[in-house]
Short mmCIF file of C-alpha atoms and ligand atoms in Angstrom, two decimals:
data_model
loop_
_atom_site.label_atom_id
_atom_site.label_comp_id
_atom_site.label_asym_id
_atom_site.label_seq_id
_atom_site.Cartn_x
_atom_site.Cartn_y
_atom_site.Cartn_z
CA UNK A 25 94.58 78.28 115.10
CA UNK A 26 94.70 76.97 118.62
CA UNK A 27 95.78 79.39 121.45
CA UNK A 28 96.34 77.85 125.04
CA UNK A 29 96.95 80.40 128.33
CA UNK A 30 98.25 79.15 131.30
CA UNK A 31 97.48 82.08 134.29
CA UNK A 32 97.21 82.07 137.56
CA UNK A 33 93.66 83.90 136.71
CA UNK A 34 91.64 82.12 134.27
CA UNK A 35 88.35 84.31 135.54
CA UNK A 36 90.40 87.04 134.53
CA UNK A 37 90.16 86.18 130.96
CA UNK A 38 87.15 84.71 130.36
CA UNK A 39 84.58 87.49 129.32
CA UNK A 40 86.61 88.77 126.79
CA UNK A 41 86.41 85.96 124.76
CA UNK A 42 82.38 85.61 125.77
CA UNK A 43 81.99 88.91 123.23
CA UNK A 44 82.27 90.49 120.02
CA UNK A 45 84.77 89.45 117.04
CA UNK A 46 86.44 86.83 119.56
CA UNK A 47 83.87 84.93 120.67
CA UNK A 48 82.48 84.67 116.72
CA UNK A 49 85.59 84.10 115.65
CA UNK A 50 85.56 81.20 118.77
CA UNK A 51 82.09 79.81 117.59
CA UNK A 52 82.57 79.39 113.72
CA UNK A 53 85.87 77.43 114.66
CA UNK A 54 88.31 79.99 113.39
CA UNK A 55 90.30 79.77 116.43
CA UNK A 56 90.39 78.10 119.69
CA UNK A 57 91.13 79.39 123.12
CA UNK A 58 91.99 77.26 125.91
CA UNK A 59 92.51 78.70 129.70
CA UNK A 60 94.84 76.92 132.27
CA UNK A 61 94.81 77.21 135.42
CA UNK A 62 98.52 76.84 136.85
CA UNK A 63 97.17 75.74 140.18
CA UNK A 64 95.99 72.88 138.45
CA UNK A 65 99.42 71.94 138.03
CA UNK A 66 100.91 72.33 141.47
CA UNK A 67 102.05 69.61 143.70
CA UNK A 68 102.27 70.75 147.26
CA UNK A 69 98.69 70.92 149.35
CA UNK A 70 99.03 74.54 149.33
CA UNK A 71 98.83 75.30 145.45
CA UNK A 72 102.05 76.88 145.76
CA UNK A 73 102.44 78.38 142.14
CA UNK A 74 105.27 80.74 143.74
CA UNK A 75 108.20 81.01 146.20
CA UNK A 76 110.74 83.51 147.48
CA UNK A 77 113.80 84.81 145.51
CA UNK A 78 116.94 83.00 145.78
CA UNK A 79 119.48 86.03 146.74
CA UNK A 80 116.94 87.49 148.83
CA UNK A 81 115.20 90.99 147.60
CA UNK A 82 111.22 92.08 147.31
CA UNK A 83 108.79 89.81 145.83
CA UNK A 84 107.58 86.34 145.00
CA UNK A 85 108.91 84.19 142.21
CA UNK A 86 106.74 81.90 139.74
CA UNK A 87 108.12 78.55 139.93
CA UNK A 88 108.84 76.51 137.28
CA UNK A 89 107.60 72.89 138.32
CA UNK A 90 104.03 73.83 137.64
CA UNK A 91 104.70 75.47 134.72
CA UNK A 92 106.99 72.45 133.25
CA UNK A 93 103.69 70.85 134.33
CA UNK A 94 101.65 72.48 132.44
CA UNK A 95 103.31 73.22 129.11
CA UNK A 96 104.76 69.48 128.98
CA UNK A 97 100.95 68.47 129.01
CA UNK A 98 100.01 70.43 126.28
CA UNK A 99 103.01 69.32 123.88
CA UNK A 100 102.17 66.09 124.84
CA UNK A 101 99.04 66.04 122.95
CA UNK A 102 99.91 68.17 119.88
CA UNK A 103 103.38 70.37 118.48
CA UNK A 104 103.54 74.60 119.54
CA UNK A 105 104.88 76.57 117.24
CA UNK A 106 105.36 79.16 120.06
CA UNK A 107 105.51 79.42 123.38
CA UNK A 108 104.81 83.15 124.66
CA UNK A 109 105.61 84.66 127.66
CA UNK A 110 103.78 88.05 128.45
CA UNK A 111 106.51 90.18 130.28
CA UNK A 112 106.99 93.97 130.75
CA UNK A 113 110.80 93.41 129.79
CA UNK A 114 109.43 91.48 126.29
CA UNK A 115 109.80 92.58 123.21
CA UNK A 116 107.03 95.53 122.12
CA UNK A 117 103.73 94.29 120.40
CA UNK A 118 103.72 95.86 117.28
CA UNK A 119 101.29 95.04 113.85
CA UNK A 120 104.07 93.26 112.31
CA UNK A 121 104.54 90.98 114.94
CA UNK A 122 100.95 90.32 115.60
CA UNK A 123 100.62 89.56 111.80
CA UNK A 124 103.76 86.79 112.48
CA UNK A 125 101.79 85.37 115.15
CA UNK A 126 98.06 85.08 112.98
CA UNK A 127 100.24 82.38 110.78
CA UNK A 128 100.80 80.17 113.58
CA UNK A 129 98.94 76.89 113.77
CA UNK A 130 99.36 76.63 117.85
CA UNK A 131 100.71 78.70 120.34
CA UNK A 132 100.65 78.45 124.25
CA UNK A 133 100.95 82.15 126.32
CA UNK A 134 101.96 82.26 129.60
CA UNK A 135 100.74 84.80 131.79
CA UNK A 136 103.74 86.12 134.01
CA UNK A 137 103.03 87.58 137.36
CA UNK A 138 104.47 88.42 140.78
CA UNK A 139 108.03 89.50 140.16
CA UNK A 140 108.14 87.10 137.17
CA UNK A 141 108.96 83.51 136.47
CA UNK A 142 112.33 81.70 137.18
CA UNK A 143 114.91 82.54 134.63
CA UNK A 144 114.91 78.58 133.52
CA UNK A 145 111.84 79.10 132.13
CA UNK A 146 112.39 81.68 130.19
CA UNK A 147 115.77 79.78 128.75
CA UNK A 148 114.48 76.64 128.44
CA UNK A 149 110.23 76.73 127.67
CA UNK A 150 110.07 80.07 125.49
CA UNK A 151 110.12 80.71 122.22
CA UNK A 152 108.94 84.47 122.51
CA UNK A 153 108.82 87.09 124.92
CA UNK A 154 106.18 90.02 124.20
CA UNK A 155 105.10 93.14 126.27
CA UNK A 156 101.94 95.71 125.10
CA UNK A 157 103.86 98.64 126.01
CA UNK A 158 106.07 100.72 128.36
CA UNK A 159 104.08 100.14 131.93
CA UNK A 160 103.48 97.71 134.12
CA UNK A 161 100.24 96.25 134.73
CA UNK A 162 100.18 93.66 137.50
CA UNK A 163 99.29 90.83 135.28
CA UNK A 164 99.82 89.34 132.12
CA UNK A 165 96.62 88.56 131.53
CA UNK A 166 95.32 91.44 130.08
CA UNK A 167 98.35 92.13 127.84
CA UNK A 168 97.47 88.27 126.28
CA UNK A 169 93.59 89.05 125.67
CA UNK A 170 95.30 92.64 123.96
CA UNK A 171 97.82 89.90 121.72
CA UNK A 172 94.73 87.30 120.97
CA UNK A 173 92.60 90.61 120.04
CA UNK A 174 95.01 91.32 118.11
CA UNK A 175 96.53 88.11 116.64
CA UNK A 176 92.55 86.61 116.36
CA UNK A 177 91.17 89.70 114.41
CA UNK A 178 93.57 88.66 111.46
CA UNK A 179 92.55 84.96 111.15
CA UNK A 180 90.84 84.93 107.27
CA UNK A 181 87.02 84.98 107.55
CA UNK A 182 87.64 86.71 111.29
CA UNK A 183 86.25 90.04 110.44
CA UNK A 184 82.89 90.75 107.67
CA UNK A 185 84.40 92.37 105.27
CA UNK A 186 87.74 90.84 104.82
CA UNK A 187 89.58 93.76 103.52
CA UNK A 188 89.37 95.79 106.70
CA UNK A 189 92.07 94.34 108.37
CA UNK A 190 94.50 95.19 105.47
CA UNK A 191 93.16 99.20 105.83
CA UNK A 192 93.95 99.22 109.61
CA UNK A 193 96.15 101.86 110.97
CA UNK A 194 99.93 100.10 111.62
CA UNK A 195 99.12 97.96 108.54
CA UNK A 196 101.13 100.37 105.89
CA UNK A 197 102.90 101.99 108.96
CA UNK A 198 100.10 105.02 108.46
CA UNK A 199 97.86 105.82 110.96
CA UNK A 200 94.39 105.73 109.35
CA UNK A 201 92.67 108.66 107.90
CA UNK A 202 89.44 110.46 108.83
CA UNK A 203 86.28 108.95 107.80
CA UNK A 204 82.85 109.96 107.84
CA UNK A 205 79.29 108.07 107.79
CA UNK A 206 75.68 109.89 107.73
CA UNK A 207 74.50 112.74 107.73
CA UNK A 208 76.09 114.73 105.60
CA UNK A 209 75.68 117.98 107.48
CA UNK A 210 75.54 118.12 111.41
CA UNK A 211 74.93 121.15 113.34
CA UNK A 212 76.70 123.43 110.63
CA UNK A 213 79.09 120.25 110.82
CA UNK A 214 80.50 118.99 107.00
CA UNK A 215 81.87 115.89 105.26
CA UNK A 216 84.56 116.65 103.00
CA UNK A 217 82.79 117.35 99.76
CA UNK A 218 85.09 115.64 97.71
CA UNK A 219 83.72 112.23 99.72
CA UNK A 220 80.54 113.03 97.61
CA UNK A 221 82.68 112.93 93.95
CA UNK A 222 82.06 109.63 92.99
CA UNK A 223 85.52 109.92 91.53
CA UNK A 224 87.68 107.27 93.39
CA UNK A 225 91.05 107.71 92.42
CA UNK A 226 91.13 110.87 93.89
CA UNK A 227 89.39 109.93 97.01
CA UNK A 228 91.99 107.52 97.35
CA UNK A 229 94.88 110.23 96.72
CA UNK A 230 93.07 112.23 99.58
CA UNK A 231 93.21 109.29 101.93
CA UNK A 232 96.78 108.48 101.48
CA UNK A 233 97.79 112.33 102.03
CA UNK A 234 95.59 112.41 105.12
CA UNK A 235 96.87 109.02 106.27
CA UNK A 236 100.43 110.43 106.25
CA UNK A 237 99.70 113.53 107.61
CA UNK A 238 97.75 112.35 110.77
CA UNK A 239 101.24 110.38 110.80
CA UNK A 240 103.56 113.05 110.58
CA UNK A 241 101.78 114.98 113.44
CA UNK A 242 100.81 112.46 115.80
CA UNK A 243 103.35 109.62 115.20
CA UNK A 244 106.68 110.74 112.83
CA UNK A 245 108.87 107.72 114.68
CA UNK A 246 106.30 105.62 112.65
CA UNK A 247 108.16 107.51 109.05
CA UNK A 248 111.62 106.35 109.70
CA UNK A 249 111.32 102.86 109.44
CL1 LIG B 321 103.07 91.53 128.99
N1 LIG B 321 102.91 92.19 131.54
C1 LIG B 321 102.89 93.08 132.54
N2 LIG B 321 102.80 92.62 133.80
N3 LIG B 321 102.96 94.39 132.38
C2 LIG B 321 103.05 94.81 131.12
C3 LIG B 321 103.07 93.95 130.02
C4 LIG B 321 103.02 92.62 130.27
N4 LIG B 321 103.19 94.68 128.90
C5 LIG B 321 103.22 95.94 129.32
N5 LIG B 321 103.13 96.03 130.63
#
């Protein structure tokens, strides 16, 4: 997989692909990340990668000549399957989604910021348009490392043990349930004894009912679908 970001903040999103899962994933060629700068693409002296609104009102604009720039570029040297844009007003990341996005062979993510890009973009360039939740940060920058975190984690051969992914909370629509490592008793504190069994099947029956009853507390919107 091949992920390009265009941002106005490259620096922004370096170090969290200089870490962890994604940089591993990065350095046994499992994926590759790209960062573009969109003043890179601008054609005035000034770098201008935004304007005022047409219509007047608060805030700048993100213009779409750099960004035509930019993602013309790119498609000139290979085919997207996607072209993101990271927008409060997007469509909410959920597992199912990030799953649809793991499949892709390349994808390009535009960062919005300022008020937001000019509308033509958005009809014309995008394919998809995703937001993590229900604020506002003043970027999309950080909502795209949360989507590659997420997206990258689910490559094949991403994570050790390979199964892990499919166990996540979201995965089955169940939150996960507790677990437990070493010791066995902590301050008067105890693992479940029936962890200590040996007998599987019922370890996984007690999994499942804890699973769904973390998710009836904490999330029940999570049971109707
Ligand atoms: Cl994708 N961008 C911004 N600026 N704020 C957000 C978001 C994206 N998702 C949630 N809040």
């Amino acid at each position: 997989m091949r992920i390009d970001i265009i941002t106005v903040l490259p620096e922004l999103l370096k170090s969290p692909f200089e870490a962890s899962i994604l940089k591993r994933a990065i350095e046994a060629n499992l994926v590759e990340v790209h960062l573009h700068n969109l003043r890179d693409y601008t054609t005035d002296n000034y770098k201008s990668v935004d304007d005022t609104q047409f219509g007047g009102g608060a805030g700048m604009v993100m213009m779409i000549e750099p960004i035509d720039k930019c993602i013309s570029a790119l498609k000139a040297e290979r085919h997207y399957n996607e072209v993101i844009y990271m927008t409060p007003d997007g469509e909410t990341l959920k597992q199912g989604i990030a799953n649809q996005i793991s499949l892709k062979e390349n994808i390009i993510i535009l960062c919005g910021h300022y008020k937001g890009v000019d509308q033509r973009v958005r009809d014309h360039y995008i394919t998809r348009e995703i937001s993590i939740g229900d604020y506002v940060l003043s970027g999309g920058e950080l909502a795209a490392a949360v989507l590659c975190d997420a997206v990258i984690r689910l490559i094949p051969g991403v994570l050790g043990n390979e199964t892990s992914a499919l166990t996540d909370s979201f995965q089955d629509n169940l939150l996960a349930p507790p677990i437990y490592t070493k010791p066995r008793e902590y301050k008067g504190l105890k693992v479940p004894e029936l962890l200590f069994s040996g007998n599987l099947p019922k370890i996984e029956k007690w999994r499942e009912e804890e699973a769904y009853k973390r998710t009836k507390e904490r999330r029940p919107d999570l049971l109707e679908d």
